[in-house]
Amino acid sequence: MAIITITSDWGTKDYYAAAVKGTILSQLPDATIVDVTHEIEPFNVAQAGFTLKNCYRCFPLGTIHIIAVDTIESAECPHVVVKAEGQYFISTDNGIFSHILDGKYDEAYCIDVMQDSDFFTFATRDRFVKVAVMIAKGEPLSNIGEPRLRLNPGGAFCAVARDNTIEGVVMHIDSYDNLITNISKELFEKERRGRDFVIQVKGALYTVEEISDSYLDVDVVDLVAIFGTHGYLELALNKAKLASLCGIEPSSTIKVIFDDGKSTPTLDSLF
């Protein structure tokens, strides 16, 4: 039985998700279809990649992942199917694989499969689904198209460490309005080296000076910083909506400033 996931920026008020699912089930009646999310910001490839990166390993080997974000095809960004870690990813080669797979994969092929529709505005339904069905039925990837020798790097958002500072961005705002950043625990500990620090949200307007194990380690509505199960720095207000209350959006800057050994990194000493 095929397992097929869908990640998109369609939202849920339109018919797009239903049309894609119906097309899959018409050809694979026993398929299990999983909605990863349809709430990716329009054309936000980095957010889509970050989301799928943090859940695809939870699926069984052989799972097929359809990624419907920025699906317009061009000579530089063709439609592709990629195999990595025993799973399959169908998307446009728009740089998303640098976010999902960190550039590590087993095989990649350009999709050279004719779609059944004369319209070219719904590639997910008319082309990606066709490829997913081929894979589910056991066809080799070589039947789908020619090898793609190199995937587009895309410019992944990496936190930058320099001069006793880590500068990152908000990669995702979850349904609780918590901020998930691109600052990994590994990078944080490497740069921290046991030093005190200040985490800045919206410049110096909101700050936190410790890493907690739980949201409940602070009082209600206080700012808390934790490393989530995804391994990245997460910022939240205990039982409140941080992003909405503080006017924070994806791609907002988050800074961690470490004590340089000359003074304690308080707001007075930093600014």
JSON list of C-alpha atoms in Angstrom, two decimals, residues 41-244:
[
{"chain": "A", "resi": 41, "resn": "GLU", "atom": "CA", "xyz": [3.39, 30.74, 3.09]},
{"chain": "A", "resi": 42, "resn": "PRO", "atom": "CA", "xyz": [2.94, 31.24, -0.67]},
{"chain": "A", "resi": 43, "resn": "PHE", "atom": "CA", "xyz": [6.13, 30.35, -2.55]},
{"chain": "A", "resi": 44, "resn": "ASN", "atom": "CA", "xyz": [8.13, 30.00, 0.69]},
{"chain": "A", "resi": 45, "resn": "VAL", "atom": "CA", "xyz": [10.43, 27.19, -0.37]},
{"chain": "A", "resi": 46, "resn": "ALA", "atom": "CA", "xyz": [12.60, 27.46, 2.75]},
{"chain": "A", "resi": 47, "resn": "GLN", "atom": "CA", "xyz": [9.61, 27.05, 5.07]},
{"chain": "A", "resi": 48, "resn": "ALA", "atom": "CA", "xyz": [8.35, 24.06, 3.10]},
{"chain": "A", "resi": 49, "resn": "GLY", "atom": "CA", "xyz": [11.77, 22.45, 3.21]},
{"chain": "A", "resi": 50, "resn": "PHE", "atom": "CA", "xyz": [12.16, 23.08, 6.92]},
{"chain": "A", "resi": 51, "resn": "THR", "atom": "CA", "xyz": [8.74, 21.57, 7.61]},
{"chain": "A", "resi": 52, "resn": "LEU", "atom": "CA", "xyz": [9.33, 18.40, 5.61]},
{"chain": "A", "resi": 53, "resn": "LYS", "atom": "CA", "xyz": [12.88, 18.04, 6.91]},
{"chain": "A", "resi": 54, "resn": "ASN", "atom": "CA", "xyz": [11.51, 17.71, 10.43]},
{"chain": "A", "resi": 55, "resn": "CYS", "atom": "CA", "xyz": [9.01, 14.96, 9.68]},
{"chain": "A", "resi": 56, "resn": "TYR", "atom": "CA", "xyz": [9.97, 12.85, 6.65]},
{"chain": "A", "resi": 57, "resn": "ARG", "atom": "CA", "xyz": [12.14, 10.47, 8.69]},
{"chain": "A", "resi": 58, "resn": "CYS", "atom": "CA", "xyz": [9.05, 9.56, 10.72]},
{"chain": "A", "resi": 59, "resn": "PHE", "atom": "CA", "xyz": [7.55, 7.85, 7.65]},
{"chain": "A", "resi": 60, "resn": "PRO", "atom": "CA", "xyz": [8.24, 4.28, 6.49]},
{"chain": "A", "resi": 61, "resn": "LEU", "atom": "CA", "xyz": [10.72, 3.48, 3.75]},
{"chain": "A", "resi": 62, "resn": "GLY", "atom": "CA", "xyz": [9.16, 3.88, 0.33]},
{"chain": "A", "resi": 63, "resn": "THR", "atom": "CA", "xyz": [6.99, 6.85, 1.27]},
{"chain": "A", "resi": 64, "resn": "ILE", "atom": "CA", "xyz": [6.40, 9.29, -1.59]},
{"chain": "A", "resi": 65, "resn": "HIS", "atom": "CA", "xyz": [6.45, 13.00, -0.73]},
{"chain": "A", "resi": 66, "resn": "ILE", "atom": "CA", "xyz": [4.75, 15.46, -3.09]},
{"chain": "A", "resi": 67, "resn": "ILE", "atom": "CA", "xyz": [5.89, 19.06, -2.54]},
{"chain": "A", "resi": 68, "resn": "ALA", "atom": "CA", "xyz": [3.57, 21.63, -4.10]},
{"chain": "A", "resi": 69, "resn": "VAL", "atom": "CA", "xyz": [5.28, 24.94, -3.40]},
{"chain": "A", "resi": 70, "resn": "ASP", "atom": "CA", "xyz": [6.54, 27.18, -6.22]},
{"chain": "A", "resi": 71, "resn": "THR", "atom": "CA", "xyz": [5.88, 24.49, -8.82]},
{"chain": "A", "resi": 72, "resn": "ILE", "atom": "CA", "xyz": [6.42, 26.62, -11.95]},
{"chain": "A", "resi": 73, "resn": "GLU", "atom": "CA", "xyz": [8.92, 24.77, -14.15]},
{"chain": "A", "resi": 74, "resn": "SER", "atom": "CA", "xyz": [11.75, 26.37, -16.12]},
{"chain": "A", "resi": 75, "resn": "ALA", "atom": "CA", "xyz": [14.94, 25.23, -17.82]},
{"chain": "A", "resi": 76, "resn": "GLU", "atom": "CA", "xyz": [16.88, 26.11, -14.68]},
{"chain": "A", "resi": 77, "resn": "CYS", "atom": "CA", "xyz": [14.29, 24.66, -12.29]},
{"chain": "A", "resi": 78, "resn": "PRO", "atom": "CA", "xyz": [12.80, 21.50, -13.82]},
{"chain": "A", "resi": 79, "resn": "HIS", "atom": "CA", "xyz": [10.39, 19.14, -12.16]},
{"chain": "A", "resi": 80, "resn": "VAL", "atom": "CA", "xyz": [12.34, 16.32, -10.54]},
{"chain": "A", "resi": 81, "resn": "VAL", "atom": "CA", "xyz": [12.01, 13.17, -8.50]},
{"chain": "A", "resi": 82, "resn": "VAL", "atom": "CA", "xyz": [14.68, 12.54, -5.88]},
{"chain": "A", "resi": 83, "resn": "LYS", "atom": "CA", "xyz": [15.39, 9.38, -3.90]},
{"chain": "A", "resi": 84, "resn": "ALA", "atom": "CA", "xyz": [17.02, 9.77, -0.49]},
{"chain": "A", "resi": 85, "resn": "GLU", "atom": "CA", "xyz": [17.16, 7.49, 2.56]},
{"chain": "A", "resi": 86, "resn": "GLY", "atom": "CA", "xyz": [14.75, 5.07, 0.91]},
{"chain": "A", "resi": 87, "resn": "GLN", "atom": "CA", "xyz": [12.08, 7.71, 0.31]},
{"chain": "A", "resi": 88, "resn": "TYR", "atom": "CA", "xyz": [10.96, 9.64, -2.76]},
{"chain": "A", "resi": 89, "resn": "PHE", "atom": "CA", "xyz": [10.47, 13.39, -3.19]},
{"chain": "A", "resi": 90, "resn": "ILE", "atom": "CA", "xyz": [8.61, 14.96, -6.11]},
{"chain": "A", "resi": 91, "resn": "SER", "atom": "CA", "xyz": [9.04, 18.70, -6.54]},
{"chain": "A", "resi": 92, "resn": "THR", "atom": "CA", "xyz": [10.41, 21.51, -8.64]},
{"chain": "A", "resi": 93, "resn": "ASP", "atom": "CA", "xyz": [14.19, 21.79, -8.38]},
{"chain": "A", "resi": 94, "resn": "ASN", "atom": "CA", "xyz": [13.90, 25.26, -6.88]},
{"chain": "A", "resi": 95, "resn": "GLY", "atom": "CA", "xyz": [16.46, 24.83, -4.13]},
{"chain": "A", "resi": 96, "resn": "ILE", "atom": "CA", "xyz": [14.13, 23.03, -1.75]},
{"chain": "A", "resi": 97, "resn": "PHE", "atom": "CA", "xyz": [16.34, 19.95, -1.48]},
{"chain": "A", "resi": 98, "resn": "SER", "atom": "CA", "xyz": [19.10, 21.96, 0.17]},
{"chain": "A", "resi": 99, "resn": "HIS", "atom": "CA", "xyz": [16.60, 22.59, 2.97]},
{"chain": "A", "resi": 100, "resn": "ILE", "atom": "CA", "xyz": [15.19, 19.06, 3.21]},
{"chain": "A", "resi": 101, "resn": "LEU", "atom": "CA", "xyz": [18.21, 16.88, 2.57]},
{"chain": "A", "resi": 102, "resn": "ASP", "atom": "CA", "xyz": [21.19, 19.19, 3.10]},
{"chain": "A", "resi": 103, "resn": "GLY", "atom": "CA", "xyz": [22.25, 18.25, -0.42]},
{"chain": "A", "resi": 104, "resn": "LYS", "atom": "CA", "xyz": [22.55, 14.53, 0.38]},
{"chain": "A", "resi": 105, "resn": "TYR", "atom": "CA", "xyz": [20.60, 12.14, -1.85]},
{"chain": "A", "resi": 106, "resn": "ASP", "atom": "CA", "xyz": [20.96, 8.88, -3.76]},
{"chain": "A", "resi": 107, "resn": "GLU", "atom": "CA", "xyz": [19.37, 9.57, -7.15]},
{"chain": "A", "resi": 108, "resn": "ALA", "atom": "CA", "xyz": [17.71, 12.46, -8.95]},
{"chain": "A", "resi": 109, "resn": "TYR", "atom": "CA", "xyz": [15.84, 12.46, -12.27]},
{"chain": "A", "resi": 110, "resn": "CYS", "atom": "CA", "xyz": [14.22, 15.17, -14.35]},
{"chain": "A", "resi": 111, "resn": "ILE", "atom": "CA", "xyz": [10.56, 14.39, -14.92]},
{"chain": "A", "resi": 112, "resn": "ASP", "atom": "CA", "xyz": [9.89, 13.71, -18.59]},
{"chain": "A", "resi": 113, "resn": "VAL", "atom": "CA", "xyz": [6.34, 12.44, -18.28]},
{"chain": "A", "resi": 114, "resn": "MET", "atom": "CA", "xyz": [3.53, 13.83, -20.40]},
{"chain": "A", "resi": 115, "resn": "GLN", "atom": "CA", "xyz": [0.59, 15.08, -18.39]},
{"chain": "A", "resi": 116, "resn": "ASP", "atom": "CA", "xyz": [-2.96, 14.21, -19.37]},
{"chain": "A", "resi": 117, "resn": "SER", "atom": "CA", "xyz": [-4.25, 17.78, -19.22]},
{"chain": "A", "resi": 118, "resn": "ASP", "atom": "CA", "xyz": [-3.67, 20.54, -21.78]},
{"chain": "A", "resi": 119, "resn": "PHE", "atom": "CA", "xyz": [-3.35, 23.05, -18.96]},
{"chain": "A", "resi": 120, "resn": "PHE", "atom": "CA", "xyz": [-0.02, 23.75, -17.31]},
{"chain": "A", "resi": 121, "resn": "THR", "atom": "CA", "xyz": [-1.11, 25.60, -14.17]},
{"chain": "A", "resi": 122, "resn": "PHE", "atom": "CA", "xyz": [-1.74, 22.58, -11.92]},
{"chain": "A", "resi": 123, "resn": "ALA", "atom": "CA", "xyz": [1.42, 20.50, -12.21]},
{"chain": "A", "resi": 124, "resn": "THR", "atom": "CA", "xyz": [0.83, 18.81, -8.86]},
{"chain": "A", "resi": 125, "resn": "ARG", "atom": "CA", "xyz": [-2.40, 17.18, -10.01]},
{"chain": "A", "resi": 126, "resn": "ASP", "atom": "CA", "xyz": [-1.52, 16.63, -13.65]},
{"chain": "A", "resi": 127, "resn": "ARG", "atom": "CA", "xyz": [2.14, 15.62, -13.40]},
{"chain": "A", "resi": 128, "resn": "PHE", "atom": "CA", "xyz": [3.37, 15.01, -9.85]},
{"chain": "A", "resi": 129, "resn": "VAL", "atom": "CA", "xyz": [0.53, 12.61, -9.11]},
{"chain": "A", "resi": 130, "resn": "LYS", "atom": "CA", "xyz": [1.27, 10.68, -12.30]},
{"chain": "A", "resi": 131, "resn": "VAL", "atom": "CA", "xyz": [4.89, 10.25, -11.20]},
{"chain": "A", "resi": 132, "resn": "ALA", "atom": "CA", "xyz": [3.82, 9.23, -7.68]},
{"chain": "A", "resi": 133, "resn": "VAL", "atom": "CA", "xyz": [1.59, 6.53, -9.15]},
{"chain": "A", "resi": 134, "resn": "MET", "atom": "CA", "xyz": [4.42, 5.24, -11.34]},
{"chain": "A", "resi": 135, "resn": "ILE", "atom": "CA", "xyz": [6.70, 4.96, -8.30]},
{"chain": "A", "resi": 136, "resn": "ALA", "atom": "CA", "xyz": [3.98, 3.31, -6.22]},
{"chain": "A", "resi": 137, "resn": "LYS", "atom": "CA", "xyz": [3.50, 0.70, -8.95]},
{"chain": "A", "resi": 138, "resn": "GLY", "atom": "CA", "xyz": [7.19, -0.15, -8.90]},
{"chain": "A", "resi": 139, "resn": "GLU", "atom": "CA", "xyz": [8.44, 1.55, -12.05]},
{"chain": "A", "resi": 140, "resn": "PRO", "atom": "CA", "xyz": [12.15, 2.42, -11.95]},
{"chain": "A", "resi": 141, "resn": "LEU", "atom": "CA", "xyz": [13.04, 6.08, -11.75]},
{"chain": "A", "resi": 142, "resn": "SER", "atom": "CA", "xyz": [14.90, 5.75, -15.05]},
{"chain": "A", "resi": 143, "resn": "ASN", "atom": "CA", "xyz": [11.48, 5.40, -16.74]},
{"chain": "A", "resi": 144, "resn": "ILE", "atom": "CA", "xyz": [10.54, 8.85, -15.48]},
{"chain": "A", "resi": 145, "resn": "GLY", "atom": "CA", "xyz": [13.30, 10.83, -17.17]},
{"chain": "A", "resi": 146, "resn": "GLU", "atom": "CA", "xyz": [16.98, 11.51, -17.53]},
{"chain": "A", "resi": 147, "resn": "PRO", "atom": "CA", "xyz": [19.31, 11.72, -14.50]},
{"chain": "A", "resi": 148, "resn": "ARG", "atom": "CA", "xyz": [19.65, 15.15, -12.92]},
{"chain": "A", "resi": 149, "resn": "LEU", "atom": "CA", "xyz": [23.38, 15.37, -12.29]},
{"chain": "A", "resi": 150, "resn": "ARG", "atom": "CA", "xyz": [23.22, 18.28, -9.87]},
{"chain": "A", "resi": 151, "resn": "LEU", "atom": "CA", "xyz": [20.35, 19.73, -7.86]},
{"chain": "A", "resi": 152, "resn": "ASN", "atom": "CA", "xyz": [20.06, 23.47, -7.40]},
{"chain": "A", "resi": 153, "resn": "PRO", "atom": "CA", "xyz": [21.72, 24.52, -4.11]},
{"chain": "A", "resi": 154, "resn": "GLY", "atom": "CA", "xyz": [19.11, 27.14, -3.43]},
{"chain": "A", "resi": 155, "resn": "GLY", "atom": "CA", "xyz": [20.83, 29.10, -0.67]},
{"chain": "A", "resi": 156, "resn": "ALA", "atom": "CA", "xyz": [19.71, 27.43, 2.54]},
{"chain": "A", "resi": 157, "resn": "PHE", "atom": "CA", "xyz": [19.18, 29.75, 5.47]},
{"chain": "A", "resi": 158, "resn": "CYS", "atom": "CA", "xyz": [22.04, 28.98, 7.84]},
{"chain": "A", "resi": 159, "resn": "ALA", "atom": "CA", "xyz": [22.60, 30.77, 11.10]},
{"chain": "A", "resi": 160, "resn": "VAL", "atom": "CA", "xyz": [25.86, 32.71, 11.11]},
{"chain": "A", "resi": 161, "resn": "ALA", "atom": "CA", "xyz": [28.31, 32.85, 14.03]},
{"chain": "A", "resi": 162, "resn": "ARG", "atom": "CA", "xyz": [30.82, 35.68, 14.33]},
{"chain": "A", "resi": 163, "resn": "ASP", "atom": "CA", "xyz": [32.22, 38.09, 16.94]},
{"chain": "A", "resi": 164, "resn": "ASN", "atom": "CA", "xyz": [30.59, 36.38, 19.96]},
{"chain": "A", "resi": 165, "resn": "THR", "atom": "CA", "xyz": [27.21, 36.46, 18.19]},
{"chain": "A", "resi": 166, "resn": "ILE", "atom": "CA", "xyz": [24.95, 34.00, 16.42]},
{"chain": "A", "resi": 167, "resn": "GLU", "atom": "CA", "xyz": [22.52, 35.60, 13.99]},
{"chain": "A", "resi": 168, "resn": "GLY", "atom": "CA", "xyz": [19.63, 33.51, 12.75]},
{"chain": "A", "resi": 169, "resn": "VAL", "atom": "CA", "xyz": [16.10, 33.91, 11.49]},
{"chain": "A", "resi": 170, "resn": "VAL", "atom": "CA", "xyz": [12.61, 32.67, 12.29]},
{"chain": "A", "resi": 171, "resn": "MET", "atom": "CA", "xyz": [12.07, 29.74, 9.94]},
{"chain": "A", "resi": 172, "resn": "HIS", "atom": "CA", "xyz": [8.57, 28.79, 11.04]},
{"chain": "A", "resi": 173, "resn": "ILE", "atom": "CA", "xyz": [5.76, 30.06, 13.25]},
{"chain": "A", "resi": 174, "resn": "ASP", "atom": "CA", "xyz": [3.65, 27.18, 14.51]},
{"chain": "A", "resi": 175, "resn": "SER", "atom": "CA", "xyz": [-0.06, 27.13, 15.35]},
{"chain": "A", "resi": 176, "resn": "TYR", "atom": "CA", "xyz": [0.72, 28.24, 18.91]},
{"chain": "A", "resi": 177, "resn": "ASP", "atom": "CA", "xyz": [2.58, 31.28, 17.55]},
{"chain": "A", "resi": 178, "resn": "ASN", "atom": "CA", "xyz": [5.88, 29.88, 18.80]},
{"chain": "A", "resi": 179, "resn": "LEU", "atom": "CA", "xyz": [8.99, 30.84, 16.84]},
{"chain": "A", "resi": 180, "resn": "ILE", "atom": "CA", "xyz": [11.18, 28.07, 15.43]},
{"chain": "A", "resi": 181, "resn": "THR", "atom": "CA", "xyz": [14.56, 29.40, 14.34]},
{"chain": "A", "resi": 182, "resn": "ASN", "atom": "CA", "xyz": [17.41, 28.07, 12.24]},
{"chain": "A", "resi": 183, "resn": "ILE", "atom": "CA", "xyz": [19.82, 28.20, 15.20]},
{"chain": "A", "resi": 184, "resn": "SER", "atom": "CA", "xyz": [20.75, 24.62, 15.98]},
{"chain": "A", "resi": 185, "resn": "LYS", "atom": "CA", "xyz": [21.63, 23.32, 19.42]},
{"chain": "A", "resi": 186, "resn": "GLU", "atom": "CA", "xyz": [24.93, 22.09, 18.00]},
{"chain": "A", "resi": 187, "resn": "LEU", "atom": "CA", "xyz": [25.91, 25.57, 16.81]},
{"chain": "A", "resi": 188, "resn": "PHE", "atom": "CA", "xyz": [24.69, 27.19, 20.02]},
{"chain": "A", "resi": 189, "resn": "GLU", "atom": "CA", "xyz": [26.75, 24.92, 22.27]},
{"chain": "A", "resi": 190, "resn": "LYS", "atom": "CA", "xyz": [29.79, 25.20, 20.02]},
{"chain": "A", "resi": 191, "resn": "GLU", "atom": "CA", "xyz": [29.75, 28.99, 20.27]},
{"chain": "A", "resi": 192, "resn": "ARG", "atom": "CA", "xyz": [28.60, 29.21, 23.87]},
{"chain": "A", "resi": 193, "resn": "ARG", "atom": "CA", "xyz": [31.49, 27.37, 25.50]},
{"chain": "A", "resi": 194, "resn": "GLY", "atom": "CA", "xyz": [29.87, 27.74, 28.92]},
{"chain": "A", "resi": 195, "resn": "ARG", "atom": "CA", "xyz": [29.42, 31.51, 28.63]},
{"chain": "A", "resi": 196, "resn": "ASP", "atom": "CA", "xyz": [26.45, 33.64, 29.66]},
{"chain": "A", "resi": 197, "resn": "PHE", "atom": "CA", "xyz": [24.29, 34.93, 26.83]},
{"chain": "A", "resi": 198, "resn": "VAL", "atom": "CA", "xyz": [21.33, 37.08, 25.83]},
{"chain": "A", "resi": 199, "resn": "ILE", "atom": "CA", "xyz": [18.83, 36.00, 23.17]},
{"chain": "A", "resi": 200, "resn": "GLN", "atom": "CA", "xyz": [17.27, 38.99, 21.42]},
{"chain": "A", "resi": 201, "resn": "VAL", "atom": "CA", "xyz": [13.87, 38.98, 19.77]},
{"chain": "A", "resi": 202, "resn": "LYS", "atom": "CA", "xyz": [13.02, 42.11, 17.76]},
{"chain": "A", "resi": 203, "resn": "GLY", "atom": "CA", "xyz": [16.34, 43.68, 18.61]},
{"chain": "A", "resi": 204, "resn": "ALA", "atom": "CA", "xyz": [16.61, 44.44, 22.32]},
{"chain": "A", "resi": 205, "resn": "LEU", "atom": "CA", "xyz": [12.84, 44.74, 22.78]},
{"chain": "A", "resi": 206, "resn": "TYR", "atom": "CA", "xyz": [12.39, 41.17, 24.08]},
{"chain": "A", "resi": 207, "resn": "THR", "atom": "CA", "xyz": [15.20, 39.15, 25.64]},
{"chain": "A", "resi": 208, "resn": "VAL", "atom": "CA", "xyz": [15.83, 35.89, 27.45]},
{"chain": "A", "resi": 209, "resn": "GLU", "atom": "CA", "xyz": [19.04, 34.82, 29.19]},
{"chain": "A", "resi": 210, "resn": "GLU", "atom": "CA", "xyz": [18.64, 31.07, 29.75]},
{"chain": "A", "resi": 211, "resn": "ILE", "atom": "CA", "xyz": [17.61, 27.89, 28.00]},
{"chain": "A", "resi": 212, "resn": "SER", "atom": "CA", "xyz": [14.72, 26.04, 29.64]},
{"chain": "A", "resi": 213, "resn": "ASP", "atom": "CA", "xyz": [13.68, 22.41, 29.47]},
{"chain": "A", "resi": 214, "resn": "SER", "atom": "CA", "xyz": [9.95, 23.17, 29.29]},
{"chain": "A", "resi": 215, "resn": "TYR", "atom": "CA", "xyz": [7.54, 26.00, 28.61]},
{"chain": "A", "resi": 216, "resn": "LEU", "atom": "CA", "xyz": [6.39, 25.60, 32.21]},
{"chain": "A", "resi": 217, "resn": "ASP", "atom": "CA", "xyz": [9.81, 26.62, 33.55]},
{"chain": "A", "resi": 218, "resn": "VAL", "atom": "CA", "xyz": [8.66, 30.25, 33.33]},
{"chain": "A", "resi": 219, "resn": "ASP", "atom": "CA", "xyz": [5.59, 32.11, 34.52]},
{"chain": "A", "resi": 220, "resn": "VAL", "atom": "CA", "xyz": [2.56, 32.51, 32.28]},
{"chain": "A", "resi": 221, "resn": "VAL", "atom": "CA", "xyz": [3.18, 35.05, 29.47]},
{"chain": "A", "resi": 222, "resn": "ASP", "atom": "CA", "xyz": [6.93, 35.10, 30.18]},
{"chain": "A", "resi": 223, "resn": "LEU", "atom": "CA", "xyz": [9.36, 34.57, 27.30]},
{"chain": "A", "resi": 224, "resn": "VAL", "atom": "CA", "xyz": [10.97, 31.13, 27.21]},
{"chain": "A", "resi": 225, "resn": "ALA", "atom": "CA", "xyz": [13.72, 29.63, 25.05]},
{"chain": "A", "resi": 226, "resn": "ILE", "atom": "CA", "xyz": [14.04, 25.87, 24.53]},
{"chain": "A", "resi": 227, "resn": "PHE", "atom": "CA", "xyz": [15.58, 23.48, 22.04]},
{"chain": "A", "resi": 228, "resn": "GLY", "atom": "CA", "xyz": [12.73, 21.48, 20.55]},
{"chain": "A", "resi": 229, "resn": "THR", "atom": "CA", "xyz": [12.77, 17.87, 19.40]},
{"chain": "A", "resi": 230, "resn": "HIS", "atom": "CA", "xyz": [13.79, 19.18, 15.97]},
{"chain": "A", "resi": 231, "resn": "GLY", "atom": "CA", "xyz": [17.08, 20.38, 17.49]},
{"chain": "A", "resi": 232, "resn": "TYR", "atom": "CA", "xyz": [16.57, 24.09, 16.84]},
{"chain": "A", "resi": 233, "resn": "LEU", "atom": "CA", "xyz": [16.13, 27.07, 19.13]},
{"chain": "A", "resi": 234, "resn": "GLU", "atom": "CA", "xyz": [12.48, 27.76, 19.80]},
{"chain": "A", "resi": 235, "resn": "LEU", "atom": "CA", "xyz": [11.08, 30.88, 21.45]},
{"chain": "A", "resi": 236, "resn": "ALA", "atom": "CA", "xyz": [7.63, 31.18, 22.98]},
{"chain": "A", "resi": 237, "resn": "LEU", "atom": "CA", "xyz": [5.45, 32.93, 25.51]},
{"chain": "A", "resi": 238, "resn": "ASN", "atom": "CA", "xyz": [4.12, 30.48, 28.09]},
{"chain": "A", "resi": 239, "resn": "LYS", "atom": "CA", "xyz": [0.41, 30.06, 27.26]},
{"chain": "A", "resi": 240, "resn": "ALA", "atom": "CA", "xyz": [0.38, 33.12, 24.99]},
{"chain": "A", "resi": 241, "resn": "LYS", "atom": "CA", "xyz": [0.97, 33.94, 21.33]},
{"chain": "A", "resi": 242, "resn": "LEU", "atom": "CA", "xyz": [4.46, 35.35, 20.88]},
{"chain": "A", "resi": 243, "resn": "ALA", "atom": "CA", "xyz": [4.37, 36.06, 17.15]},
{"chain": "A", "resi": 244, "resn": "SER", "atom": "CA", "xyz": [1.02, 37.85, 17.19]}
]
